[in-house]
Amino acid sequence: ESAAWAAARDAIPQVQPGAVASWMATGRAPFGFQATWHGALLARQQAYRDWLSGYGLYHCSPGPTQRHPHLGYRVTLPGWPQPIHMVGLDSGWLAGDDHDAEKLRITDDQAARHLTDEAGNAIGGVSLVLLHHPLSTVADGTTIRGLLRQHRVALALHGHVHRTEHARWQPADTP
């Protein structure tokens, strides 16, 4: 698994970002990738997915009931006057050593799938995004930040840093 992780992480910058997003959604390897890397990358997260299952948090794990089959999740909280969507974006699928900064990717496909309905329309209501890594340390962080703005995400929370930090940003059409 670690050999596949290292090889995939080295190969990803050599292909178009859309190819990486498609690969993670479908498993079809871009030119220069080995088909086995996809499963090896996902297998690295099995302990986390087992932990979720152990606590009955199946809904917080990717799979056939989610908009993206392998990365992230969306849960809509019931009982509110308007829909409240908790969107978990997987920023850790490429993580693995102390030199992760700027090598991680969320993929625009993962973010867009969880922030839209089946027809690609905005999901409406209030969307709250959870992710492990700050967008400033993710290679496609600028693109993802743009998607969060476009889909009017109300709040994005991340972990990973061990100090208090906050930033305020507004949708592009807000003065």
CSV table of C-alpha atoms in Angstrom, one decimal:
chain,number,residue,atom,x,y,z
A,1,GLU,CA,0.0,0.0,0.0
A,2,SER,CA,2.7,2.5,0.8
A,3,ALA,CA,4.5,1.8,-2.5
A,4,ALA,CA,1.3,2.5,-4.4
A,5,TRP,CA,0.6,5.6,-2.3
A,6,ALA,CA,4.1,7.0,-3.1
A,7,ALA,CA,3.9,6.1,-6.8
A,8,ALA,CA,0.4,7.6,-7.1
A,9,ARG,CA,1.4,10.8,-5.3
A,10,ASP,CA,4.4,11.2,-7.6
A,11,ALA,CA,2.4,10.6,-10.7
A,12,ILE,CA,-0.6,12.9,-9.9
A,13,PRO,CA,1.1,16.2,-10.8
A,14,GLN,CA,1.9,14.8,-14.2
A,15,VAL,CA,-1.8,14.5,-15.3
A,16,GLN,CA,-4.6,16.9,-15.6
A,17,PRO,CA,-6.5,17.6,-12.4
A,18,GLY,CA,-9.7,16.4,-14.0
A,19,ALA,CA,-8.1,13.0,-14.7
A,20,VAL,CA,-7.3,12.6,-11.0
A,21,ALA,CA,-10.9,13.5,-10.0
A,22,SER,CA,-12.3,11.1,-12.6
A,23,TRP,CA,-9.9,8.3,-11.4
A,24,MET,CA,-11.0,8.7,-7.8
A,25,ALA,CA,-14.7,8.5,-8.8
A,26,THR,CA,-14.6,5.7,-11.3
A,27,GLY,CA,-11.3,3.8,-10.7
A,28,ARG,CA,-10.3,4.2,-14.4
A,29,ALA,CA,-6.6,4.9,-14.3
A,30,PRO,CA,-5.2,7.8,-16.3
A,31,PHE,CA,-2.3,7.2,-18.6
A,32,GLY,CA,0.8,6.4,-16.6
A,33,PHE,CA,-1.1,5.1,-13.5
A,34,GLN,CA,-1.5,1.5,-12.4
A,35,ALA,CA,-5.0,0.2,-11.9
A,36,THR,CA,-4.0,-1.2,-8.5
A,37,TRP,CA,-3.2,2.2,-7.0
A,38,HIS,CA,-6.8,3.2,-6.7
A,39,GLY,CA,-7.7,0.3,-4.4
A,40,ALA,CA,-4.4,0.6,-2.5
A,41,LEU,CA,-5.1,4.3,-1.7
A,42,LEU,CA,-8.6,3.5,-0.5
A,43,ALA,CA,-7.4,0.5,1.6
A,44,ARG,CA,-5.2,2.8,3.5
A,45,GLN,CA,-8.4,4.4,5.0
A,46,GLN,CA,-10.1,1.2,6.0
A,47,ALA,CA,-9.2,1.5,9.7
A,48,TYR,CA,-11.0,4.9,9.8
A,49,ARG,CA,-14.0,3.5,8.0
A,50,ASP,CA,-14.1,0.6,10.4
A,51,TRP,CA,-14.0,3.1,13.3
A,52,LEU,CA,-17.0,5.0,11.8
A,53,SER,CA,-18.9,1.7,11.4
A,54,GLY,CA,-18.1,0.7,15.0
A,55,TYR,CA,-19.9,3.9,16.2
A,56,GLY,CA,-22.8,3.4,13.8
A,57,LEU,CA,-21.7,6.4,11.7
A,58,TYR,CA,-22.2,4.6,8.3
A,59,HIS,CA,-23.7,7.8,6.9
A,60,CYS,CA,-20.4,9.6,7.4
A,61,SER,CA,-18.5,7.2,5.1
A,62,PRO,CA,-18.4,7.2,1.3
A,63,GLY,CA,-20.1,4.5,-0.6
A,64,PRO,CA,-23.0,3.7,-2.9
A,65,THR,CA,-25.5,5.8,-1.0
A,66,GLN,CA,-23.3,8.9,-1.3
A,67,ARG,CA,-22.9,11.3,-4.2
A,68,HIS,CA,-19.2,10.3,-4.5
A,69,PRO,CA,-18.5,6.5,-4.2
A,70,HIS,CA,-15.0,6.8,-2.6
A,71,LEU,CA,-14.5,10.2,-1.1
A,72,GLY,CA,-16.4,12.3,1.4
A,73,TYR,CA,-20.1,12.3,2.4
A,74,ARG,CA,-23.1,14.5,2.8
A,75,VAL,CA,-25.7,14.2,5.6
A,76,THR,CA,-28.8,16.3,5.7
A,77,LEU,CA,-30.0,17.0,9.2
A,78,PRO,CA,-33.8,16.4,9.7
A,79,GLY,CA,-36.2,18.7,11.6
A,80,TRP,CA,-35.0,22.1,10.6
A,81,PRO,CA,-37.0,24.8,8.8
A,82,GLN,CA,-34.5,24.6,5.9
A,83,PRO,CA,-32.2,21.8,5.0
A,84,ILE,CA,-28.9,21.7,6.9
A,85,HIS,CA,-26.2,19.7,5.0
A,86,MET,CA,-23.1,18.4,6.7
A,87,VAL,CA,-20.6,17.8,4.0
A,88,GLY,CA,-17.4,15.9,4.8
A,89,LEU,CA,-14.6,16.4,2.2
A,90,ASP,CA,-11.8,13.9,2.3
A,91,SER,CA,-8.6,15.8,2.2
A,92,GLY,CA,-6.6,12.9,3.6
A,93,TRP,CA,-6.7,10.3,0.9
A,94,LEU,CA,-3.2,11.2,-0.3
A,95,ALA,CA,-1.8,12.0,3.1
A,96,GLY,CA,0.9,9.9,4.5
A,97,ASP,CA,4.1,11.6,5.7
A,98,ASP,CA,5.4,14.8,7.3
A,99,HIS,CA,5.7,16.4,3.8
A,100,ASP,CA,2.1,16.5,2.8
A,101,ALA,CA,1.7,20.2,2.3
A,102,GLU,CA,0.8,21.1,-1.3
A,103,LYS,CA,0.7,17.4,-2.3
A,104,LEU,CA,-2.9,16.7,-1.0
A,105,ARG,CA,-6.0,17.0,-3.2
A,106,ILE,CA,-9.7,17.1,-2.5
A,107,THR,CA,-10.7,17.2,-6.2
A,108,ASP,CA,-13.3,19.5,-7.6
A,109,ASP,CA,-15.4,16.5,-8.5
A,110,GLN,CA,-15.7,15.4,-4.8
A,111,ALA,CA,-16.7,18.8,-3.6
A,112,ALA,CA,-19.1,19.5,-6.5
A,113,ARG,CA,-20.8,16.1,-6.1
A,114,HIS,CA,-21.5,16.7,-2.4
A,115,LEU,CA,-22.6,20.3,-2.9
A,116,THR,CA,-25.1,19.6,-5.7
A,117,ASP,CA,-28.1,17.4,-6.4
A,118,GLU,CA,-28.2,14.6,-9.0
A,119,ALA,CA,-28.9,17.2,-11.8
A,120,GLY,CA,-25.9,19.3,-10.7
A,121,ASN,CA,-28.0,22.0,-9.2
A,122,ALA,CA,-27.1,23.7,-5.8
A,123,ILE,CA,-28.6,21.8,-2.9
A,124,GLY,CA,-30.1,24.8,-1.2
A,125,GLY,CA,-30.4,25.3,2.5
A,126,VAL,CA,-27.3,25.7,4.7
A,127,SER,CA,-24.2,23.8,4.0
A,128,LEU,CA,-21.4,23.2,6.6
A,129,VAL,CA,-18.2,21.7,5.3
A,130,LEU,CA,-15.8,19.6,7.4
A,131,LEU,CA,-12.3,18.6,6.3
A,132,HIS,CA,-9.1,17.6,8.0
A,133,HIS,CA,-6.6,19.8,6.3
A,134,PRO,CA,-6.7,23.5,5.8
A,135,LEU,CA,-7.4,24.5,2.2
A,136,SER,CA,-4.1,26.5,2.2
A,137,THR,CA,-2.2,23.2,2.4
A,138,VAL,CA,-4.1,21.4,-0.3
A,139,ALA,CA,-2.8,21.5,-3.9
A,140,ASP,CA,-6.3,22.3,-5.2
A,141,GLY,CA,-7.3,24.4,-2.3
A,142,THR,CA,-7.9,27.6,-4.3
A,143,THR,CA,-10.3,25.7,-6.7
A,144,ILE,CA,-12.1,24.1,-3.7
A,145,ARG,CA,-12.4,27.5,-2.0
A,146,GLY,CA,-14.0,28.8,-5.2
A,147,LEU,CA,-16.5,25.9,-5.2
A,148,LEU,CA,-17.4,26.5,-1.6
A,149,ARG,CA,-18.1,30.2,-2.4
A,150,GLN,CA,-20.0,29.3,-5.5
A,151,HIS,CA,-22.2,26.9,-3.5
A,152,ARG,CA,-22.6,29.4,-0.7
A,153,VAL,CA,-21.2,27.2,2.0
A,154,ALA,CA,-22.0,28.9,5.3
A,155,LEU,CA,-19.1,27.5,7.4
A,156,ALA,CA,-16.0,25.4,6.6
A,157,LEU,CA,-14.2,23.8,9.6
A,158,HIS,CA,-10.8,22.0,9.4
A,159,GLY,CA,-8.5,20.3,11.8
A,160,HIS,CA,-4.9,19.4,11.4
A,161,VAL,CA,-3.4,22.6,12.8
A,162,HIS,CA,-2.6,22.6,16.5
A,163,ARG,CA,-3.3,26.3,17.1
A,164,THR,CA,-6.3,28.5,17.0
A,165,GLU,CA,-6.8,30.1,13.6
A,166,HIS,CA,-9.8,31.6,11.8
A,167,ALA,CA,-10.4,33.3,8.6
A,168,ARG,CA,-13.5,35.0,7.2
A,169,TRP,CA,-14.4,34.9,3.6
A,170,GLN,CA,-17.5,35.8,1.7
A,171,PRO,CA,-19.2,34.6,-1.5
A,172,ALA,CA,-17.9,36.4,-4.6
A,173,ASP,CA,-21.1,38.3,-5.1
A,174,THR,CA,-21.1,39.8,-1.6
A,175,PRO,CA,-19.8,43.4,-1.4
